[in-house]
PDB file of C-alpha atoms in Angstrom:
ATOM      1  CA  UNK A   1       6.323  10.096   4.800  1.00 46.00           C
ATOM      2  CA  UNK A   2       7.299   6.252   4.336  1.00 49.00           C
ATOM      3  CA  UNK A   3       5.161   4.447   2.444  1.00 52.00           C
ATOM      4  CA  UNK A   4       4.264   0.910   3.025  1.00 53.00           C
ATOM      5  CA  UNK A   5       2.495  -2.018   1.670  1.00 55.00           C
ATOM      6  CA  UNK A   6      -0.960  -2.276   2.862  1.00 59.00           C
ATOM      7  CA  UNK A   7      -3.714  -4.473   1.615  1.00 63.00           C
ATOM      8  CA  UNK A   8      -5.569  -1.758  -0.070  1.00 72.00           C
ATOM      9  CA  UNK A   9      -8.061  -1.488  -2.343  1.00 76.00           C
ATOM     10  CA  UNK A  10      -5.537  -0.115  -4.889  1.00 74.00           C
ATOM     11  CA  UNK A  11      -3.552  -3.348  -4.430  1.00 73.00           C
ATOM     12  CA  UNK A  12      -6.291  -5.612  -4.716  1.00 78.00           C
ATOM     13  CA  UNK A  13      -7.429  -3.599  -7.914  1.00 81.00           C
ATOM     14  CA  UNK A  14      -4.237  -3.950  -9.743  1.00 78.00           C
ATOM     15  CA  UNK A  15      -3.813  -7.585  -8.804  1.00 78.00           C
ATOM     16  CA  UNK A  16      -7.269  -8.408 -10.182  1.00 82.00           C
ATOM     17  CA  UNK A  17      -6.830  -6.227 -13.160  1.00 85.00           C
ATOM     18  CA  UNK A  18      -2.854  -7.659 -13.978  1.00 82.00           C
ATOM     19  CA  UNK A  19      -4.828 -11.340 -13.894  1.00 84.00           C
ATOM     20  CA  UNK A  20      -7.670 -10.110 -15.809  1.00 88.00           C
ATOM     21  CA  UNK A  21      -5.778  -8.527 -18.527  1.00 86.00           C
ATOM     22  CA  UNK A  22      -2.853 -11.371 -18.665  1.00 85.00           C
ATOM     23  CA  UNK A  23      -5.704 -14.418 -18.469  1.00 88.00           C
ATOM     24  CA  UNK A  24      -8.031 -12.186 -21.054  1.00 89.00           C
ATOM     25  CA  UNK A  25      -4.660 -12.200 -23.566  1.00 86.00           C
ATOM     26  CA  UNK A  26      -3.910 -15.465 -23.368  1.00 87.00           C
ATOM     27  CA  UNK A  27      -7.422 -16.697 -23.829  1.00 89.00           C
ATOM     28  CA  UNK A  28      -7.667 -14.673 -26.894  1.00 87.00           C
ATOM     29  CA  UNK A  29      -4.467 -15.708 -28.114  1.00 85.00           C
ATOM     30  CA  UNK A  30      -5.007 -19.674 -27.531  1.00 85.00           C
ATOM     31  CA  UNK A  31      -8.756 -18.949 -29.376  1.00 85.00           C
ATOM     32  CA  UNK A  32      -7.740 -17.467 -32.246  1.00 83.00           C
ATOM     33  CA  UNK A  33      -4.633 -20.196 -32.650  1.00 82.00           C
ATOM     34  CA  UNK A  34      -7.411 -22.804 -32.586  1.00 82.00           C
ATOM     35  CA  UNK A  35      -9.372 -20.928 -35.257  1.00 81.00           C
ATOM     36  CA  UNK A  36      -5.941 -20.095 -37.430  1.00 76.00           C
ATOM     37  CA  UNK A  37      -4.919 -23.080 -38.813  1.00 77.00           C
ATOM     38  CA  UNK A  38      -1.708 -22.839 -40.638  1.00 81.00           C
ATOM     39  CA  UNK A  39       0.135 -19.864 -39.163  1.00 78.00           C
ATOM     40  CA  UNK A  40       2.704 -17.881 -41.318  1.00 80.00           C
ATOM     41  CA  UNK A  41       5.996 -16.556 -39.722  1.00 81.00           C
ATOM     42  CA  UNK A  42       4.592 -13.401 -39.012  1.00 77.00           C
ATOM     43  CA  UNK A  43       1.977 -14.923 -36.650  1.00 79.00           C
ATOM     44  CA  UNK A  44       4.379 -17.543 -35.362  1.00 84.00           C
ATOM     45  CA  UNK A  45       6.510 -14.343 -34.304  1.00 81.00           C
ATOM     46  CA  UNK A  46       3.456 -11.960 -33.353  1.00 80.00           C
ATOM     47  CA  UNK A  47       2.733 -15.300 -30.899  1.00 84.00           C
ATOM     48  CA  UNK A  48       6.010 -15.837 -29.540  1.00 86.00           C
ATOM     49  CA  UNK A  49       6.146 -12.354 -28.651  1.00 84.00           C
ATOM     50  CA  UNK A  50       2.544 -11.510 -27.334  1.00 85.00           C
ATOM     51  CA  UNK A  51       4.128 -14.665 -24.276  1.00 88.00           C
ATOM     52  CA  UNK A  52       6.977 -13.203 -23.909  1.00 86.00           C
ATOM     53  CA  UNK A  53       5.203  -9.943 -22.997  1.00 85.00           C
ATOM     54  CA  UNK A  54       2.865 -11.832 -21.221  1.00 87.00           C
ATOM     55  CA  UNK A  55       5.624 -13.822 -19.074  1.00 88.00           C
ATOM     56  CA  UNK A  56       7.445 -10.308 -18.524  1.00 85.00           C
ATOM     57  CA  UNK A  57       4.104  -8.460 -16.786  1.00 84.00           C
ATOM     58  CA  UNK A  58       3.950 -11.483 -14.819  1.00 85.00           C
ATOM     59  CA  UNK A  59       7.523 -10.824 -13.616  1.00 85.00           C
ATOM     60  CA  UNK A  60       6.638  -7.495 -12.306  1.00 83.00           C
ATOM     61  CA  UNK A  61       3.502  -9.065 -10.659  1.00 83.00           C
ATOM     62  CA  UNK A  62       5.633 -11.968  -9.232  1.00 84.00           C
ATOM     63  CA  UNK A  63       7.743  -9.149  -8.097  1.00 84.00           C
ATOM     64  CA  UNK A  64       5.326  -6.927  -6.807  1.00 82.00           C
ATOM     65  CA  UNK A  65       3.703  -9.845  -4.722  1.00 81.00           C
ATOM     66  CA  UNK A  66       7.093 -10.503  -3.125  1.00 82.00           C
ATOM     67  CA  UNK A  67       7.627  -6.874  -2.154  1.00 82.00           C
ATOM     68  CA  UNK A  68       3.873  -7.107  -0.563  1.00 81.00           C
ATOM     69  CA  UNK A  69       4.490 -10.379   1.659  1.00 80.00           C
ATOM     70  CA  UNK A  70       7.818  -8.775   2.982  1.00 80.00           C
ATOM     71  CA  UNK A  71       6.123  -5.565   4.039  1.00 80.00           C
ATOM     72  CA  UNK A  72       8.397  -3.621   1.435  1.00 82.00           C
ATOM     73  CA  UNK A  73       7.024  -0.422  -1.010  1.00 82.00           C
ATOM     74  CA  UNK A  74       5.307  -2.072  -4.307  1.00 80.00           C
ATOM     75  CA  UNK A  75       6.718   1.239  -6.140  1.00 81.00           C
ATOM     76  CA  UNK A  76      10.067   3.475  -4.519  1.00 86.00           C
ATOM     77  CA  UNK A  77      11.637   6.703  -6.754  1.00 90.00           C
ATOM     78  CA  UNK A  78      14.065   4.123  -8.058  1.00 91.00           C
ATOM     79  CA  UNK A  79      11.174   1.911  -9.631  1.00 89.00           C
ATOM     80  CA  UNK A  80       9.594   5.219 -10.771  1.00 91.00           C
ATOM     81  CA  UNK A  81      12.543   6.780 -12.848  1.00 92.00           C
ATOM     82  CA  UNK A  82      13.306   2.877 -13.976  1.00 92.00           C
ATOM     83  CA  UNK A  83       9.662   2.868 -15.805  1.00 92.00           C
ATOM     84  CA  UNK A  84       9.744   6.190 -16.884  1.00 95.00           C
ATOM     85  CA  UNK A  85      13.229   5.743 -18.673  1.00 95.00           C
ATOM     86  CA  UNK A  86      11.805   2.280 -19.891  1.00 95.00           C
ATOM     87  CA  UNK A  87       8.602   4.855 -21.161  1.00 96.00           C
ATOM     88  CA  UNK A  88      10.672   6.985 -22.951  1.00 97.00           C
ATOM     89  CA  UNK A  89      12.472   4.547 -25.354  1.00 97.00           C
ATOM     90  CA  UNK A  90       9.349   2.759 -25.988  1.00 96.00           C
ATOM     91  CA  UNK A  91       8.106   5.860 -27.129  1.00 97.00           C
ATOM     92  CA  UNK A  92      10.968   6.638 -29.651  1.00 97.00           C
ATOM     93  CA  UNK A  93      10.419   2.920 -30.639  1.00 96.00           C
ATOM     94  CA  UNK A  94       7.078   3.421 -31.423  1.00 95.00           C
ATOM     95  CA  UNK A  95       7.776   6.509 -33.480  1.00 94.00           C
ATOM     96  CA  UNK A  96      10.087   4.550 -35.304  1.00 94.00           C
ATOM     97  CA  UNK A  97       8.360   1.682 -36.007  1.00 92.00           C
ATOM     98  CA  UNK A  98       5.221   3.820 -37.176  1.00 90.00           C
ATOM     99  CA  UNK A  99       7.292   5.679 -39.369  1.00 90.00           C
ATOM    100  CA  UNK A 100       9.154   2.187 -40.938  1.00 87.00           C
ATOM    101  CA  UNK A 101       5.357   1.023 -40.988  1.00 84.00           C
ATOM    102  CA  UNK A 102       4.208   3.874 -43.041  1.00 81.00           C
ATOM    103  CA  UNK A 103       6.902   3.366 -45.655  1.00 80.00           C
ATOM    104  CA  UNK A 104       6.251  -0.516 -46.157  1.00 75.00           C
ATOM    105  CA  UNK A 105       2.794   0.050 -47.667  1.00 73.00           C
ATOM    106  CA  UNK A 106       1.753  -3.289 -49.653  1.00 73.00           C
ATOM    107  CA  UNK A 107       4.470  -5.118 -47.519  1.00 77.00           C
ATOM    108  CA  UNK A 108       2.319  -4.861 -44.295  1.00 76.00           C
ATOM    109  CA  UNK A 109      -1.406  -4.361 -43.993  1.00 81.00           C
ATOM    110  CA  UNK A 110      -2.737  -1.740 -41.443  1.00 81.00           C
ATOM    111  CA  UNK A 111      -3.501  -4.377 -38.777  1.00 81.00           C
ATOM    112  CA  UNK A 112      -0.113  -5.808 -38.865  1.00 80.00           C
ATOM    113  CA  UNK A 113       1.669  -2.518 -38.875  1.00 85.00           C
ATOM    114  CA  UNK A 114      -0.533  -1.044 -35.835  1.00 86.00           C
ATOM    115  CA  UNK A 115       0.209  -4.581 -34.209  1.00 83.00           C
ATOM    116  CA  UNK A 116       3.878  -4.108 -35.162  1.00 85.00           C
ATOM    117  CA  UNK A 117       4.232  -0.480 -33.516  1.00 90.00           C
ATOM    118  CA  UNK A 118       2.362  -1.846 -30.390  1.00 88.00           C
ATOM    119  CA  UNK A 119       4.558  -5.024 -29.829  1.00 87.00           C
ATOM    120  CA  UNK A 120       7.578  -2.984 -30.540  1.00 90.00           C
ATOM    121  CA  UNK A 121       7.045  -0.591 -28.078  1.00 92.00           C
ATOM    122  CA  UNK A 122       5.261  -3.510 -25.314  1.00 90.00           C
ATOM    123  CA  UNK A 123       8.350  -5.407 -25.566  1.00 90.00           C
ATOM    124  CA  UNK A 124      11.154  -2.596 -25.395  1.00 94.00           C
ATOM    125  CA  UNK A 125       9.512  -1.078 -22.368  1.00 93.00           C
ATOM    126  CA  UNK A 126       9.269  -4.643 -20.678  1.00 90.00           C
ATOM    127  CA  UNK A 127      12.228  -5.983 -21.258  1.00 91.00           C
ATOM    128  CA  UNK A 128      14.354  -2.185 -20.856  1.00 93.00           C
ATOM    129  CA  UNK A 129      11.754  -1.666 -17.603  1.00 92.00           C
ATOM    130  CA  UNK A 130      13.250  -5.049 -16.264  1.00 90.00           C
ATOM    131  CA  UNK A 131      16.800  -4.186 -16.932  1.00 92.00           C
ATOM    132  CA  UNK A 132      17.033  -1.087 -15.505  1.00 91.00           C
ATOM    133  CA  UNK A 133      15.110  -2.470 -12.113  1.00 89.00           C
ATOM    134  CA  UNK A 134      17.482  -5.382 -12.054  1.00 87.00           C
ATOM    135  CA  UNK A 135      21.030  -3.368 -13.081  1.00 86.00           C
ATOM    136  CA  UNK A 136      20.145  -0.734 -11.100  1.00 75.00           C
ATOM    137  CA  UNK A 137      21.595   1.947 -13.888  1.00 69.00           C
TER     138      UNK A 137
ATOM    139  CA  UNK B   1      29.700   8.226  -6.553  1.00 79.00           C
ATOM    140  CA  UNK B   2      31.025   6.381  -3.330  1.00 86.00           C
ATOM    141  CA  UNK B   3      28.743   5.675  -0.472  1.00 89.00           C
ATOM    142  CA  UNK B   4      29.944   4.881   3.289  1.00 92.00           C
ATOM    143  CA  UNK B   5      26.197   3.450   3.683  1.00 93.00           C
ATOM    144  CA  UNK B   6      27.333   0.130   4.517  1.00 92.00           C
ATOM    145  CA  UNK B   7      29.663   1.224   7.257  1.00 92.00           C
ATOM    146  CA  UNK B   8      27.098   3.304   9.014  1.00 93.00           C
ATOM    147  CA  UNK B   9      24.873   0.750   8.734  1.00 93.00           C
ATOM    148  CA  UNK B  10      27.011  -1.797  10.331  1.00 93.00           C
ATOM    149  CA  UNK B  11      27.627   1.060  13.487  1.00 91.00           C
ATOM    150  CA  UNK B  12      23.954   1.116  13.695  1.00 92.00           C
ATOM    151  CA  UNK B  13      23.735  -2.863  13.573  1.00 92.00           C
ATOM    152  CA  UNK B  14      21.197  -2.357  10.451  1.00 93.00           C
ATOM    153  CA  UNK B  15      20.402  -4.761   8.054  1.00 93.00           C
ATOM    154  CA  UNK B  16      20.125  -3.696   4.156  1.00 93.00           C
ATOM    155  CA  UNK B  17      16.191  -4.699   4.817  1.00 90.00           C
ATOM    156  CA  UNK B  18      16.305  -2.654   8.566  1.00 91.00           C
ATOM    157  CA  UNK B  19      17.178   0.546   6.597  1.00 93.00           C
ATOM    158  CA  UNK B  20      14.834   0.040   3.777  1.00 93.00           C
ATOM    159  CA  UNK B  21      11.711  -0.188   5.637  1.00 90.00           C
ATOM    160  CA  UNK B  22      13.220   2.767   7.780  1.00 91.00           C
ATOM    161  CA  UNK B  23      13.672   5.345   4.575  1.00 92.00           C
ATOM    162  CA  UNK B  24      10.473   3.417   2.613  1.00 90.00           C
ATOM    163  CA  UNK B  25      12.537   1.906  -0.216  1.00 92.00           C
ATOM    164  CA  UNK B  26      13.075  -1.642  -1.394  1.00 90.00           C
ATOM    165  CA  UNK B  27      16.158  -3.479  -0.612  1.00 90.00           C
ATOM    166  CA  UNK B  28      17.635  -3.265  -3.552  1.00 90.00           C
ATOM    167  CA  UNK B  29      17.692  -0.080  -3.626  1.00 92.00           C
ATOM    168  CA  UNK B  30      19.909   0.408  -0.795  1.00 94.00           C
ATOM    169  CA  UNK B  31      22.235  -2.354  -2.287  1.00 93.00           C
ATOM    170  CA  UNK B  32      22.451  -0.134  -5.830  1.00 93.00           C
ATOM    171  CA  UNK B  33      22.790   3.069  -3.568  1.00 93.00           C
ATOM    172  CA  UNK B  34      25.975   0.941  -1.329  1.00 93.00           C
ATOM    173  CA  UNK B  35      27.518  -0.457  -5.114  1.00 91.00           C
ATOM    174  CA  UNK B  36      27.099   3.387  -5.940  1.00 88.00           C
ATOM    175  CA  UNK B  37      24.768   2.174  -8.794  1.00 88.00           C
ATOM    176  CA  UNK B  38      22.371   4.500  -8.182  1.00 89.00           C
ATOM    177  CA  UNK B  39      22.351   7.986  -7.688  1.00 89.00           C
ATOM    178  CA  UNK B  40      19.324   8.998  -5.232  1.00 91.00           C
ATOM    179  CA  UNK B  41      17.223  12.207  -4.960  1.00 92.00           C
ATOM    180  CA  UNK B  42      17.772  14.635  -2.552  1.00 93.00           C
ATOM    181  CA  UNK B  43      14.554  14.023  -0.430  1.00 94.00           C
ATOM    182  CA  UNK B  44      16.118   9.740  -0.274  1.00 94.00           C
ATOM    183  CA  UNK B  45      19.638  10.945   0.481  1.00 94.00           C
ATOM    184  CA  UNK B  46      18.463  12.935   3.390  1.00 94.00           C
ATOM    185  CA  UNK B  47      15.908   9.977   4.869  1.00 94.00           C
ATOM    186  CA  UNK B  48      18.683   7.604   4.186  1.00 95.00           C
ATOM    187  CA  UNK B  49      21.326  10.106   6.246  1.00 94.00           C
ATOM    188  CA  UNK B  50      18.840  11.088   8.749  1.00 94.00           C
ATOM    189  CA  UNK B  51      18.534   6.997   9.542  1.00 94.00           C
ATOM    190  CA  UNK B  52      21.563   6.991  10.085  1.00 94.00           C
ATOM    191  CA  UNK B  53      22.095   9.439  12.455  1.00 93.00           C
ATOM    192  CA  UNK B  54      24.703  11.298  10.026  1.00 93.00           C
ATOM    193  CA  UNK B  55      24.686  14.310   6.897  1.00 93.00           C
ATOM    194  CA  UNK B  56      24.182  13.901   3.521  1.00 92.00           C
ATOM    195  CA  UNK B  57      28.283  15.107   3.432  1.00 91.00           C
ATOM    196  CA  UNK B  58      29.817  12.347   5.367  1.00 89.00           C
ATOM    197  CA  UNK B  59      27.791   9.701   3.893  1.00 90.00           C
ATOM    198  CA  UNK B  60      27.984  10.410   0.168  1.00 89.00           C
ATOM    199  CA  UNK B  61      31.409  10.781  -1.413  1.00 86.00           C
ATOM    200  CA  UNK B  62      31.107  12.500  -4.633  1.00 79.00           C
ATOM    201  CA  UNK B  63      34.696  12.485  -6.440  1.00 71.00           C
TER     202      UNK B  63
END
């Protein structure tokens, strides 16, 4: 019935994969900044936000870890309905954002408005997944 | 919602932790659930009573 944190294999899997994909990121993002040159503000701000995503999966890692060394649940039914609320406004965030995205035709190109609707979403479920697990609400 | 949680836990000489690992929750979850921050599912509000030795009744106050 109670469920407890056990070295698994599912635990080692998503520890290896949440360093994979966070070391994979910002090894692509530090290669093409080499190869950029002069950024424009748009990159600049594509950058900043690509670490803070980054920084905020690491937080639920970091998190996670803790939970793990104190014997605690990784994941409880508050956790649950804190991600899945945090799912559900990055989804109307993304249909926004698509829809502003397909209106600004010649203003952004289709790379930067697919990159726009993913970052949108990445970084209101992050940051609103975070709130609600810290607030409690 | 008002909770008497924290009072039931202090007859039973429970920690916020102690009660956690007893219902399979995190911590802070019982903290939220004693601020009456968070409103739990039936299946949590009867572990959390049946740790206690108490009902669901007596240990959630709904106003």
């Amino acid at each position: 019935m109670v469920k407890k944190s056990k070295l698994t294999f599912q635990v080692v899997l998503m520890v290896a994969l949440g360093i994979g994909i966070a070391l994979a990121v910002l090894g692509t993002l530090f290669m093409w900044l080499i190869g950029a040159g002069r950024l424009n503000l748009f990159e600049i701000f594509t950058s900043v936000i690509v670490l803070v995503l980054v920084a905020g999966a690491s937080w639920f890692f970091v998190d996670k870890y803790k939970c793990f060394k104190r014997g605690m649940p990784l994941e409880d039914e508050r956790m649950k309905q804190a991600t899945q609320r945090a799912g559900y406004y990055a989804f109307i965030v993304a249909i926004w954002t698509a829809v502003f995205a397909g209106f600004s035709e010649g203003f952004l190109e289709v790379g930067q408005a697919t990159g726009l609707v993913v970052l949108a979403s990445a970084i209101v479920f992050i940051g609103l997944a975070i709130y609600f697990i810290k607030t409690g609400k | 919602m008002k909770t008497r949680i924290k009072e039931f836990r202090a007859k039973y000489n429970l920690t916020q932790e102690d009660l956690a690992r007893k219902v399979g929750v995190r911590r802070e979850t019982i903290v939220f659930l004693e601020q009456g921050k968070y409103n739990p599912s039936l299946l949590l509000a009867h572990r959390v009573a049946k740790a206690l030795k108490t009902s669901i009744e007596e240990l959630f106050i709904f106003e």
